[in-house]
JSON list of C-alpha atoms and ligand atoms in Angstrom, two decimals:
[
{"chain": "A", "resi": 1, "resn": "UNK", "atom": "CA", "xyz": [0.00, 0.00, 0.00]},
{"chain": "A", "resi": 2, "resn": "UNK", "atom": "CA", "xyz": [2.90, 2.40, 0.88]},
{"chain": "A", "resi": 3, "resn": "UNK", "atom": "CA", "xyz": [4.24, 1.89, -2.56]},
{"chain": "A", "resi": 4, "resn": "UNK", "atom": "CA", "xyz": [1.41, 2.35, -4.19]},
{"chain": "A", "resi": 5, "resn": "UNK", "atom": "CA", "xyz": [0.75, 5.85, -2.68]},
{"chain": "A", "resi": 6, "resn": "UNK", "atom": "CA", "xyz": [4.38, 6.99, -3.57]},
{"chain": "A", "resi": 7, "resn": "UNK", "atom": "CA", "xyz": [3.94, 5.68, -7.11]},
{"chain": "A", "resi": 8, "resn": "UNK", "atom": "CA", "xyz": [0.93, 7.31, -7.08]},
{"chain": "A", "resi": 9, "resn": "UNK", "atom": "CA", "xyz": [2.33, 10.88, -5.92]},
{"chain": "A", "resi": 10, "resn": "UNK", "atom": "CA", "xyz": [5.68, 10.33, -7.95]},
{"chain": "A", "resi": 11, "resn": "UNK", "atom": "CA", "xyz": [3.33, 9.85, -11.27]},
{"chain": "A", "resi": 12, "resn": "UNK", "atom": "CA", "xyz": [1.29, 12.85, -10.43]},
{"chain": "A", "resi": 13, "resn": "UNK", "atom": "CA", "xyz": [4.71, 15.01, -10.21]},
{"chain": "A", "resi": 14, "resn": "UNK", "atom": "CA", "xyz": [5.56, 14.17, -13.64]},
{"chain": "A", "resi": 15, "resn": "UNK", "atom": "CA", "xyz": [2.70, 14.99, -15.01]},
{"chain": "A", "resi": 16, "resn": "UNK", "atom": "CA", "xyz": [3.30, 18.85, -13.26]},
{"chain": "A", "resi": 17, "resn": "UNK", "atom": "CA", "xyz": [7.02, 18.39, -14.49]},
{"chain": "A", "resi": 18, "resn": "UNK", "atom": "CA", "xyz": [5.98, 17.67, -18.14]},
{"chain": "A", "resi": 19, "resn": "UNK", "atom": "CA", "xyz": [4.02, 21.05, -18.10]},
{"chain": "A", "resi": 20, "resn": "UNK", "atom": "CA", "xyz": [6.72, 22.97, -16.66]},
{"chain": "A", "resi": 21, "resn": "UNK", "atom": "CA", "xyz": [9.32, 21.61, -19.21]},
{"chain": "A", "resi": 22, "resn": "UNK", "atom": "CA", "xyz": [6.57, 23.24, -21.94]},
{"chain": "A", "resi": 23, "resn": "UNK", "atom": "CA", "xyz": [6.39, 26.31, -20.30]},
{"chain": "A", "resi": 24, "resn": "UNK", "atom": "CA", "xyz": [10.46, 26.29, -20.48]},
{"chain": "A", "resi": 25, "resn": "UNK", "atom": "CA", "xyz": [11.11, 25.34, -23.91]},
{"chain": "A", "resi": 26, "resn": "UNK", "atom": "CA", "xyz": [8.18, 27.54, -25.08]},
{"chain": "A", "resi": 27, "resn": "UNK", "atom": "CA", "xyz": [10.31, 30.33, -24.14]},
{"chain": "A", "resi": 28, "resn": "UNK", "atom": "CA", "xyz": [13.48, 28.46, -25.21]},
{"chain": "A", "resi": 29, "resn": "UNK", "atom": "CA", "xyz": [14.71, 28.32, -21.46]},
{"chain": "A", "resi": 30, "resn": "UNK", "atom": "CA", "xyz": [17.13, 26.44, -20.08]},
{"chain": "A", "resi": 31, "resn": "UNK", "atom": "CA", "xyz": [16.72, 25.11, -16.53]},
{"chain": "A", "resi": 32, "resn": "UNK", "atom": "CA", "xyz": [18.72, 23.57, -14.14]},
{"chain": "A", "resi": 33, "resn": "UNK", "atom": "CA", "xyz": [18.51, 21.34, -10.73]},
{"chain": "A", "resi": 34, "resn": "UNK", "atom": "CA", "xyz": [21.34, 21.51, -8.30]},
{"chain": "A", "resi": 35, "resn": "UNK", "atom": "CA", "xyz": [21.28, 18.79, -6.06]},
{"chain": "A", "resi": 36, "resn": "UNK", "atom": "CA", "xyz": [23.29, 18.14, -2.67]},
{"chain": "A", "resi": 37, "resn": "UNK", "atom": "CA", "xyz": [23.56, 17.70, 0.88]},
{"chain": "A", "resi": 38, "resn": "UNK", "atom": "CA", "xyz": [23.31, 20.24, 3.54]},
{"chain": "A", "resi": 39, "resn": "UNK", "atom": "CA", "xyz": [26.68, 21.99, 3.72]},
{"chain": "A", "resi": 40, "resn": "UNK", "atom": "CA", "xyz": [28.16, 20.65, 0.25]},
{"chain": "A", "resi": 41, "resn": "UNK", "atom": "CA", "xyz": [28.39, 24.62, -0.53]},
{"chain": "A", "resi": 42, "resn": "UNK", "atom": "CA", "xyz": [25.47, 24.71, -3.11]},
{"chain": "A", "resi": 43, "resn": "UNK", "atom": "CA", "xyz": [25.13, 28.14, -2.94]},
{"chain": "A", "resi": 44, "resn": "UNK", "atom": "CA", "xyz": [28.55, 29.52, -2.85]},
{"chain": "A", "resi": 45, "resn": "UNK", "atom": "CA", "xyz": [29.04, 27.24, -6.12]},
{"chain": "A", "resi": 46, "resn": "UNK", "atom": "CA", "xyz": [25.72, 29.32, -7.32]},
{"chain": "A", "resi": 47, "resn": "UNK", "atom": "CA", "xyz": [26.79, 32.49, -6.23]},
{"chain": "A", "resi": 48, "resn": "UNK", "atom": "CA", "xyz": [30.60, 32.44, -7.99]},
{"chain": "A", "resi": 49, "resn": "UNK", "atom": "CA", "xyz": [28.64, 30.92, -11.18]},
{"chain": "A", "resi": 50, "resn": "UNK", "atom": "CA", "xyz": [26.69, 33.69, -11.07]},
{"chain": "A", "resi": 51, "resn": "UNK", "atom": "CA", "xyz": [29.49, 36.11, -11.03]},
{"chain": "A", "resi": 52, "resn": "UNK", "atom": "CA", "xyz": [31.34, 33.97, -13.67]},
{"chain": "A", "resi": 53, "resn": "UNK", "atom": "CA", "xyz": [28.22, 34.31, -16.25]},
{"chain": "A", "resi": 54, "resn": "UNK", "atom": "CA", "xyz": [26.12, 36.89, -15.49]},
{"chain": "A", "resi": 55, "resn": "UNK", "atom": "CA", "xyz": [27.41, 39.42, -18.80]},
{"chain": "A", "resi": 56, "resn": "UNK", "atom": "CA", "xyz": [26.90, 36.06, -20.40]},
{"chain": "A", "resi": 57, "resn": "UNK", "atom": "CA", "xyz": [23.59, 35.24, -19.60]},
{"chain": "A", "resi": 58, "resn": "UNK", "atom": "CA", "xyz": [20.15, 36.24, -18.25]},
{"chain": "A", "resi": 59, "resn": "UNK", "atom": "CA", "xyz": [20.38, 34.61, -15.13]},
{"chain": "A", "resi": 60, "resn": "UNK", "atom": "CA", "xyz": [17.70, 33.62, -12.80]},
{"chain": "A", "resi": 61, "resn": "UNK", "atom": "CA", "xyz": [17.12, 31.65, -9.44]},
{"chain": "A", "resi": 62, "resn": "UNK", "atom": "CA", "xyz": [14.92, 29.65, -7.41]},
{"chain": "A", "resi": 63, "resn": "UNK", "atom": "CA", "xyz": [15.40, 28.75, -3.99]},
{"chain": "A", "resi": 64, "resn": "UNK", "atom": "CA", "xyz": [14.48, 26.09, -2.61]},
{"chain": "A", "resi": 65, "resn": "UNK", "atom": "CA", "xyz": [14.57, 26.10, 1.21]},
{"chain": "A", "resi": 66, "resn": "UNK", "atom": "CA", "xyz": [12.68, 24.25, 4.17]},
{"chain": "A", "resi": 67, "resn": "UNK", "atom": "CA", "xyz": [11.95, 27.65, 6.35]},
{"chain": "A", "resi": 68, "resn": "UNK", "atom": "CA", "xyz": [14.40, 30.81, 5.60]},
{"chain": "A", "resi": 69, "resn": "UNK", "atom": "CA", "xyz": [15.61, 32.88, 2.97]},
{"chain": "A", "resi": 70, "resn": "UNK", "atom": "CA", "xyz": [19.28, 32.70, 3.80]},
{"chain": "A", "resi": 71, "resn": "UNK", "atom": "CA", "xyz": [20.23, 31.81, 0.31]},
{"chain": "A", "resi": 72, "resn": "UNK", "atom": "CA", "xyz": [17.62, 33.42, -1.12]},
{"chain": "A", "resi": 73, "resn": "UNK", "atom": "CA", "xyz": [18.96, 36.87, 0.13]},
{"chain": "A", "resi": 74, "resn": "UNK", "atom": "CA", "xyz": [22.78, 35.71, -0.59]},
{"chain": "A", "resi": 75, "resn": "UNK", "atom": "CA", "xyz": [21.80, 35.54, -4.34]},
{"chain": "A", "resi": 76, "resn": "UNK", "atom": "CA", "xyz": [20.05, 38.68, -4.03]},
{"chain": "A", "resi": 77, "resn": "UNK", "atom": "CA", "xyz": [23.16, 40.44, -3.43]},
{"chain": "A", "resi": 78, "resn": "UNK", "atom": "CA", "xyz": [24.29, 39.59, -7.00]},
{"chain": "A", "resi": 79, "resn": "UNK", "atom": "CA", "xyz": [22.01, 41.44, -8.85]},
{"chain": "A", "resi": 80, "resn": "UNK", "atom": "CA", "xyz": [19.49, 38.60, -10.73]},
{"chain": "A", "resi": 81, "resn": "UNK", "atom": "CA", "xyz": [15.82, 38.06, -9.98]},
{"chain": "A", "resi": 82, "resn": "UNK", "atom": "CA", "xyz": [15.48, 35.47, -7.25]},
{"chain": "A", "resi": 83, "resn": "UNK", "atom": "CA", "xyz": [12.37, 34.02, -6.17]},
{"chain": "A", "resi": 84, "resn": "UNK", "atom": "CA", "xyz": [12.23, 31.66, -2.80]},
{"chain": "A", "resi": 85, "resn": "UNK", "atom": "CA", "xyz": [10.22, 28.60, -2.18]},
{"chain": "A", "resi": 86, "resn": "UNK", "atom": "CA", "xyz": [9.93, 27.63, 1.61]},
{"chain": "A", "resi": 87, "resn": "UNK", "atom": "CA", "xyz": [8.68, 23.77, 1.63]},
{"chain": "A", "resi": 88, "resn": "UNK", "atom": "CA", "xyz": [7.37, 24.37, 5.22]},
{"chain": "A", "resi": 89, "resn": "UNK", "atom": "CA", "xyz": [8.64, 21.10, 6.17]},
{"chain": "A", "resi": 90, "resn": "UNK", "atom": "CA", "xyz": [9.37, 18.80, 3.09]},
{"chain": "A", "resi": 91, "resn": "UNK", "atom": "CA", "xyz": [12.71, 18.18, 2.26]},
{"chain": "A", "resi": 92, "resn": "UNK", "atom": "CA", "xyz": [12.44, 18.45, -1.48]},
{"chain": "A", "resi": 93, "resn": "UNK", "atom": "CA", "xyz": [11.31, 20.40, -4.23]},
{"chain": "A", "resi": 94, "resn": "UNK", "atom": "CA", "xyz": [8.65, 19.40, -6.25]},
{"chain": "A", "resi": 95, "resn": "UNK", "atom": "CA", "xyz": [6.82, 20.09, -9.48]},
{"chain": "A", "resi": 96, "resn": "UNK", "atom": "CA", "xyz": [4.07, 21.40, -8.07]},
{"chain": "A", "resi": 97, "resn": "UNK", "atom": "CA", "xyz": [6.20, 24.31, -5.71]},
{"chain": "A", "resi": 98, "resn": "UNK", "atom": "CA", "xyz": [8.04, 25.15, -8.69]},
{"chain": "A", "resi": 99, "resn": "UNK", "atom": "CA", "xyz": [5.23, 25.58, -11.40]},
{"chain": "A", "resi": 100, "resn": "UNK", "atom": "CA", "xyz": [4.09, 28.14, -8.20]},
{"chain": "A", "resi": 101, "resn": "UNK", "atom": "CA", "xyz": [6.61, 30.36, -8.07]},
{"chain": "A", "resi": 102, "resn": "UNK", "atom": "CA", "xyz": [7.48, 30.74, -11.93]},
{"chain": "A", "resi": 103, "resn": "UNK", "atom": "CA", "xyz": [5.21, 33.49, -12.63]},
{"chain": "A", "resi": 104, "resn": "UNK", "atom": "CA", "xyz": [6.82, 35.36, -9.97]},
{"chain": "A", "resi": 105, "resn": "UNK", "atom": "CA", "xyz": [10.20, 35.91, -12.85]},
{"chain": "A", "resi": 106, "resn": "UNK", "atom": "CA", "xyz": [9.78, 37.12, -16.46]},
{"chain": "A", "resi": 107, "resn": "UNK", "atom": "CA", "xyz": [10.55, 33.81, -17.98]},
{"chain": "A", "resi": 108, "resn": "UNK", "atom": "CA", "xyz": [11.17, 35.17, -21.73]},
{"chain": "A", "resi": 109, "resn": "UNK", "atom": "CA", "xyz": [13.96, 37.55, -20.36]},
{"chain": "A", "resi": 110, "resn": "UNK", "atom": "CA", "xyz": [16.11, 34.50, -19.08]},
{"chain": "A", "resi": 111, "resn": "UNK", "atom": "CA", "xyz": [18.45, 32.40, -20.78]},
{"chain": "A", "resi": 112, "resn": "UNK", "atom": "CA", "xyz": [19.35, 30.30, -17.88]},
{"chain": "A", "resi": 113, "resn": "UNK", "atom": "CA", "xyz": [17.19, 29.22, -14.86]},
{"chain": "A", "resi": 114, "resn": "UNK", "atom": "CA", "xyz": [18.72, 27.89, -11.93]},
{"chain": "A", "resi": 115, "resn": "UNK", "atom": "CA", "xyz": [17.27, 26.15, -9.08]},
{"chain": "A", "resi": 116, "resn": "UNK", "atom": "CA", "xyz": [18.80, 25.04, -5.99]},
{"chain": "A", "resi": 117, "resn": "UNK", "atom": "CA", "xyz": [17.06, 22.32, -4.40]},
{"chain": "A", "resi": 118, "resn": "UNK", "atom": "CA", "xyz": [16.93, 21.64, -0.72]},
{"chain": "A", "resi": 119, "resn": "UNK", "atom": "CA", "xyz": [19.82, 20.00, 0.93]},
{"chain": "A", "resi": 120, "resn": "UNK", "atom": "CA", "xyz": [19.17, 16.22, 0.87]},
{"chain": "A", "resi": 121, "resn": "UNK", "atom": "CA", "xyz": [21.11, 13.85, -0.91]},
{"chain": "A", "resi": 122, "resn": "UNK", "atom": "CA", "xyz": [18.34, 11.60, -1.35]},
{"chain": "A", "resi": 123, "resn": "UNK", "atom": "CA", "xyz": [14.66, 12.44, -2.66]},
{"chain": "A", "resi": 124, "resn": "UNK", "atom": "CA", "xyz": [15.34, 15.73, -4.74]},
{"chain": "A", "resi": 125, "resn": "UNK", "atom": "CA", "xyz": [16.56, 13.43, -7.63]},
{"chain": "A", "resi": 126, "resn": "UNK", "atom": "CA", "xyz": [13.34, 11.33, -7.46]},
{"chain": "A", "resi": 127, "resn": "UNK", "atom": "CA", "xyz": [11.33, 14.23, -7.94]},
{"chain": "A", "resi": 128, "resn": "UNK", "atom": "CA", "xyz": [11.77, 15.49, -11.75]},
{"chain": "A", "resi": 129, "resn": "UNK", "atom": "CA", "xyz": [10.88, 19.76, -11.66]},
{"chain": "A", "resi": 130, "resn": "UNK", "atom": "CA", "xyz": [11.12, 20.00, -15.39]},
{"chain": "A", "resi": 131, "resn": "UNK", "atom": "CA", "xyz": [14.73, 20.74, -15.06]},
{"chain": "A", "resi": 132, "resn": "UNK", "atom": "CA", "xyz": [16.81, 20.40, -18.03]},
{"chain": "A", "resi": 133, "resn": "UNK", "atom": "CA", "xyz": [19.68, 19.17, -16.22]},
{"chain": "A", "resi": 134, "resn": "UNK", "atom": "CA", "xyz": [20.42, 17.82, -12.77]},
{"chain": "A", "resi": 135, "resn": "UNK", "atom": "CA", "xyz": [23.40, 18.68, -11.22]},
{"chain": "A", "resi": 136, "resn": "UNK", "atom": "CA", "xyz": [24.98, 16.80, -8.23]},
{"chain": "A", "resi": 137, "resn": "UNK", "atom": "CA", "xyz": [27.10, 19.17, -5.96]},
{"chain": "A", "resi": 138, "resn": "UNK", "atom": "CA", "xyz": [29.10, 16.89, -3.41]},
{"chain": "A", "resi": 139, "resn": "UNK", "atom": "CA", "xyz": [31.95, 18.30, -0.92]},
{"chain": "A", "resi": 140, "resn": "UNK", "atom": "CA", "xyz": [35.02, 16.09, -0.75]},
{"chain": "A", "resi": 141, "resn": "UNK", "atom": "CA", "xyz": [34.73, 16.12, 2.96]},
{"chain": "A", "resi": 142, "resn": "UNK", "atom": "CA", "xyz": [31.36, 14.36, 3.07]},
{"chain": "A", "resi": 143, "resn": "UNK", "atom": "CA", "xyz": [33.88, 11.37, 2.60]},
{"chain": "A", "resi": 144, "resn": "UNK", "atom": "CA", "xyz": [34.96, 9.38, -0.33]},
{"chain": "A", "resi": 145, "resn": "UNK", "atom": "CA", "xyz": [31.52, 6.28, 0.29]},
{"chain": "A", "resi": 146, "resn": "UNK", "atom": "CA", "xyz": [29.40, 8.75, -0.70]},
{"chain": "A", "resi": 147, "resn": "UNK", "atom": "CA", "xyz": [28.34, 7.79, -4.21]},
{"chain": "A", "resi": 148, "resn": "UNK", "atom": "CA", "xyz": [27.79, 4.22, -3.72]},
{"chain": "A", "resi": 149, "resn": "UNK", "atom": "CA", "xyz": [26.18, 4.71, -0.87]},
{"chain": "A", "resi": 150, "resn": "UNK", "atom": "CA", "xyz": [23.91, 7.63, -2.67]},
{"chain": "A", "resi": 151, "resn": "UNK", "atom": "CA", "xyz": [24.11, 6.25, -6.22]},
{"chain": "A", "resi": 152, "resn": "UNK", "atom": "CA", "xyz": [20.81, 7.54, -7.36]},
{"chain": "A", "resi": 153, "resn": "UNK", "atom": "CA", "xyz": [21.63, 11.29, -7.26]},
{"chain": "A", "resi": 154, "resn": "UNK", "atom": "CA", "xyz": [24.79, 10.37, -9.60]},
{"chain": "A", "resi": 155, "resn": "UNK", "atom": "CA", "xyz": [23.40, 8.41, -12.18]},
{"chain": "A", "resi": 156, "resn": "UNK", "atom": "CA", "xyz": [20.43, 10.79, -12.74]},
{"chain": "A", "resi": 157, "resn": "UNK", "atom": "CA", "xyz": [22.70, 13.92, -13.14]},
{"chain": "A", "resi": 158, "resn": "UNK", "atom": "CA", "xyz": [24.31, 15.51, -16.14]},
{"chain": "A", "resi": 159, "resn": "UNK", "atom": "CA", "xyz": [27.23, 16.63, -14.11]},
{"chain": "A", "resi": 160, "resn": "UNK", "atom": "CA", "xyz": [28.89, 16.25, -10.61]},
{"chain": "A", "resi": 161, "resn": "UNK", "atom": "CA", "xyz": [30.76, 19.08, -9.01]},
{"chain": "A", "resi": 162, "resn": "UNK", "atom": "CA", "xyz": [33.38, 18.05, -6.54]},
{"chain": "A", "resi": 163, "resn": "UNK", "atom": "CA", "xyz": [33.67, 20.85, -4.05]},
{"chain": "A", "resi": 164, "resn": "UNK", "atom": "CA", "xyz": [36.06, 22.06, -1.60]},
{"chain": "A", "resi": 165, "resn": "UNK", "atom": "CA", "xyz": [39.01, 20.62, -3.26]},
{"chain": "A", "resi": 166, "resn": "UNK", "atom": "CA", "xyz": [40.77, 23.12, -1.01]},
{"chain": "A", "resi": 167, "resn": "UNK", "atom": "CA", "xyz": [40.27, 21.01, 2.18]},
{"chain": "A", "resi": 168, "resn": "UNK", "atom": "CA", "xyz": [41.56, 17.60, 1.17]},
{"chain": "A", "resi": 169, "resn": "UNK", "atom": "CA", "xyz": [44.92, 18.16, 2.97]},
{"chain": "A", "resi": 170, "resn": "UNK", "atom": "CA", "xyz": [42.61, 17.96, 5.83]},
{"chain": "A", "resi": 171, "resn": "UNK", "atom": "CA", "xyz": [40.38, 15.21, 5.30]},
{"chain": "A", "resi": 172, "resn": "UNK", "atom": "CA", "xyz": [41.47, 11.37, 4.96]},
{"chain": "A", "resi": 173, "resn": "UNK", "atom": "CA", "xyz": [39.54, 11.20, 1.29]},
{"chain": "A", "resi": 174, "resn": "UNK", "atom": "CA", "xyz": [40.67, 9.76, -1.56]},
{"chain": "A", "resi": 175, "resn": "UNK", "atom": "CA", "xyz": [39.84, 12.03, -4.46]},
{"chain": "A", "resi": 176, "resn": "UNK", "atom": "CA", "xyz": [40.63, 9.46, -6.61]},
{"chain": "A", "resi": 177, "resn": "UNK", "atom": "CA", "xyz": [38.14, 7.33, -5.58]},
{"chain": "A", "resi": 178, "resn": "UNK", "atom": "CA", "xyz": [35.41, 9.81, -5.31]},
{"chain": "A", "resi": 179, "resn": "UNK", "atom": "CA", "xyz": [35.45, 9.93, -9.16]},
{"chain": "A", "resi": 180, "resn": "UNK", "atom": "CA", "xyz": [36.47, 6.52, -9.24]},
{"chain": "A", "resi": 181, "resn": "UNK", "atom": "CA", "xyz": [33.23, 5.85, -7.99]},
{"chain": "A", "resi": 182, "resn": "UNK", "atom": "CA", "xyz": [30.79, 8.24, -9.69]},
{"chain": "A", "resi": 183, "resn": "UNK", "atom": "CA", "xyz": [32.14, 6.71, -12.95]},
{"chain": "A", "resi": 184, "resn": "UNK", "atom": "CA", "xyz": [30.86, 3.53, -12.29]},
{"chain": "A", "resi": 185, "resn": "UNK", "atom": "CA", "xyz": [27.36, 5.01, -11.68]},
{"chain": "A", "resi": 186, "resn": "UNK", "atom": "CA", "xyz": [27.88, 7.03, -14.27]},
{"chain": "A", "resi": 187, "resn": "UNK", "atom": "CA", "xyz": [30.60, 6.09, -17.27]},
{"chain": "A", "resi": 188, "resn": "UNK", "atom": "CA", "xyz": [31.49, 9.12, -18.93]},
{"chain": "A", "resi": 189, "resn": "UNK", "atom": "CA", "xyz": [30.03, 12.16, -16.84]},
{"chain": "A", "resi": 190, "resn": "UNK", "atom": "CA", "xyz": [31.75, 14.99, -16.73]},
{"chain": "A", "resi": 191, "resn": "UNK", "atom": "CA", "xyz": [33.44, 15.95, -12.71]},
{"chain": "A", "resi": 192, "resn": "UNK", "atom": "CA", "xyz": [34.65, 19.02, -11.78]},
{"chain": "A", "resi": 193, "resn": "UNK", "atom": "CA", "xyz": [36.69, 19.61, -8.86]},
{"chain": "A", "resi": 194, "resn": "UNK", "atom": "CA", "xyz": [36.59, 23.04, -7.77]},
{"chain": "A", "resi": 195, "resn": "UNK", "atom": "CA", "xyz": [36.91, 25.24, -4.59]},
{"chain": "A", "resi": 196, "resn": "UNK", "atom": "CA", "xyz": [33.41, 27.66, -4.37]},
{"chain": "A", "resi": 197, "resn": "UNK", "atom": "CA", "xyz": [36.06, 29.19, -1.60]},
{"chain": "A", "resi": 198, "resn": "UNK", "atom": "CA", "xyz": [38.73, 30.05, -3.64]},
{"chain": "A", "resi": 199, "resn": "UNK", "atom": "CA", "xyz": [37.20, 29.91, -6.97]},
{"chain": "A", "resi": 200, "resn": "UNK", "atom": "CA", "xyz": [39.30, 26.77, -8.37]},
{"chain": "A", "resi": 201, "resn": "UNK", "atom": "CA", "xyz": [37.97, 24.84, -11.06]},
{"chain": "A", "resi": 202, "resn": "UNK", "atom": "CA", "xyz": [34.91, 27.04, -11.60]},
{"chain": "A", "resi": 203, "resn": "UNK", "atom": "CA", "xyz": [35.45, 28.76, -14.70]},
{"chain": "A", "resi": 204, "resn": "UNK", "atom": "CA", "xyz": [35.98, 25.22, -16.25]},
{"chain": "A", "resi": 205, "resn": "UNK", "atom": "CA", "xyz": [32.58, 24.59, -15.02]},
{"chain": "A", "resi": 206, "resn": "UNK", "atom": "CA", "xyz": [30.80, 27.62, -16.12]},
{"chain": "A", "resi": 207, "resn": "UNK", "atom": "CA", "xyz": [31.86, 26.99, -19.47]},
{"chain": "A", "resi": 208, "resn": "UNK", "atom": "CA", "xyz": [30.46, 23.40, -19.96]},
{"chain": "A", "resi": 209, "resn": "UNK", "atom": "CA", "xyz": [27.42, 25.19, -18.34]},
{"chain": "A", "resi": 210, "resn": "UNK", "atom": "CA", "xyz": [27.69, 27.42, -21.36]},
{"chain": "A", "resi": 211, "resn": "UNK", "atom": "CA", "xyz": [28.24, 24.80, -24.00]},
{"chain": "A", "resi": 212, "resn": "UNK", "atom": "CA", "xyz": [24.40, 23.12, -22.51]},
{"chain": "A", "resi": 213, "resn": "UNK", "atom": "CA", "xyz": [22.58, 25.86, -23.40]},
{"chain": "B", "resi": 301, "resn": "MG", "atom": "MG1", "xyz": [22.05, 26.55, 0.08]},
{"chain": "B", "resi": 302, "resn": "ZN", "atom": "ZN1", "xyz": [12.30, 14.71, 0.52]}
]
């Protein structure tokens, strides 16, 4: 019976994700879903992309948070229309939130939508927003069992970003592993180990962004 209701609630999502992928291409948008734990620096990794392509691109942001607008007012500070969606409790987005708060930003003046999901490592990637692309922001520190112990999130993203590359002398990880790993979930997909701190490894990253469009 439990199944059944989450098959039931997981089928009703796509059918709200389906309509907001319309309303995105209609407009020729592209849209994507960062993905991550609590503390993997999601949003530094948004904010220095943002600085890195914002005379690129028309940026915008959703944020996806359980009660605040920490983030939410963090992006503000750069300059690009942010909207915030507070899940009141749930810890994921979902269709249904997002297809909310889209008429609060002018969706024909963007060329790139990005939303940052809420911190969780595990249901965000089960719930499909209509995103173009999902993209899996991991820390190094989090520890190198990670992705086979979270395989989902890695297999269903377009791209994995490797933060705080800055810390490993710190931190008994094995880098090497870490991709090691996400290539057998994922042959092929593209890593990039950066420091949102520093701003390592980030301009390689908003370039592929770039190159997606
Ligand atoms: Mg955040
Ligand atoms: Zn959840």
């Amino acid at each position: 019976m439990e199944i059944k209701v989450k098959l039931d609630v997981l089928s009703g999502n796509e059918e709200l994700a389906a309509a907001n992928r319309a309303k995105f291409d209609d407009v020729k948008l592209k849209v994507i879903n960062i993905m991550g734990s609590p503390g993997a620096g999601k949003t530094t990794v948004l904010e220095k992309t943002i600085d890195l392509l914002k005379d690129r691109l028309k940026l915008g942001v959703i944020e996806g948070d359980i009660y605040t607008t920490k983030d939410a007012d963090r992006i503000e500070q750069h300059g690009i229309p942010v909207t915030q969606i507070n899940t009141g409790g749930a810890c994921h987005l979902d269709a249904a939130m997002v297809a909310k708060a889209l008429p609060e930003l002018n969706l024909e003046e963007l060329d790139l939508l990005i939303i940052e999901n809420v911190g969780n490592l595990v249901c965000p990637v089960e719930f499909n927003l209509g995103e173009h692309l999902k993209i899996a922001v991991l820390s190094v520190i989090e520890g190198d069992d990670k992705p086979l112990k979270y395989p989902l999130i890695f297999r269903q993203s377009s791209a994995v970003i490797l933060n705080k590359v800055d810390l490993l002398p710190f931190c008994e990880v094995s880098l090497e592993n870490m991709k090691l790993d996400i290539l057998s979930i994922n042959p092929g997909i593209p890593i990039f180990e950066v420091s949102a701190r520093t701003g390592e490894g980030l301009k390689d990253w908003a370039d592929w962004l770039v190159t997606q469009r």
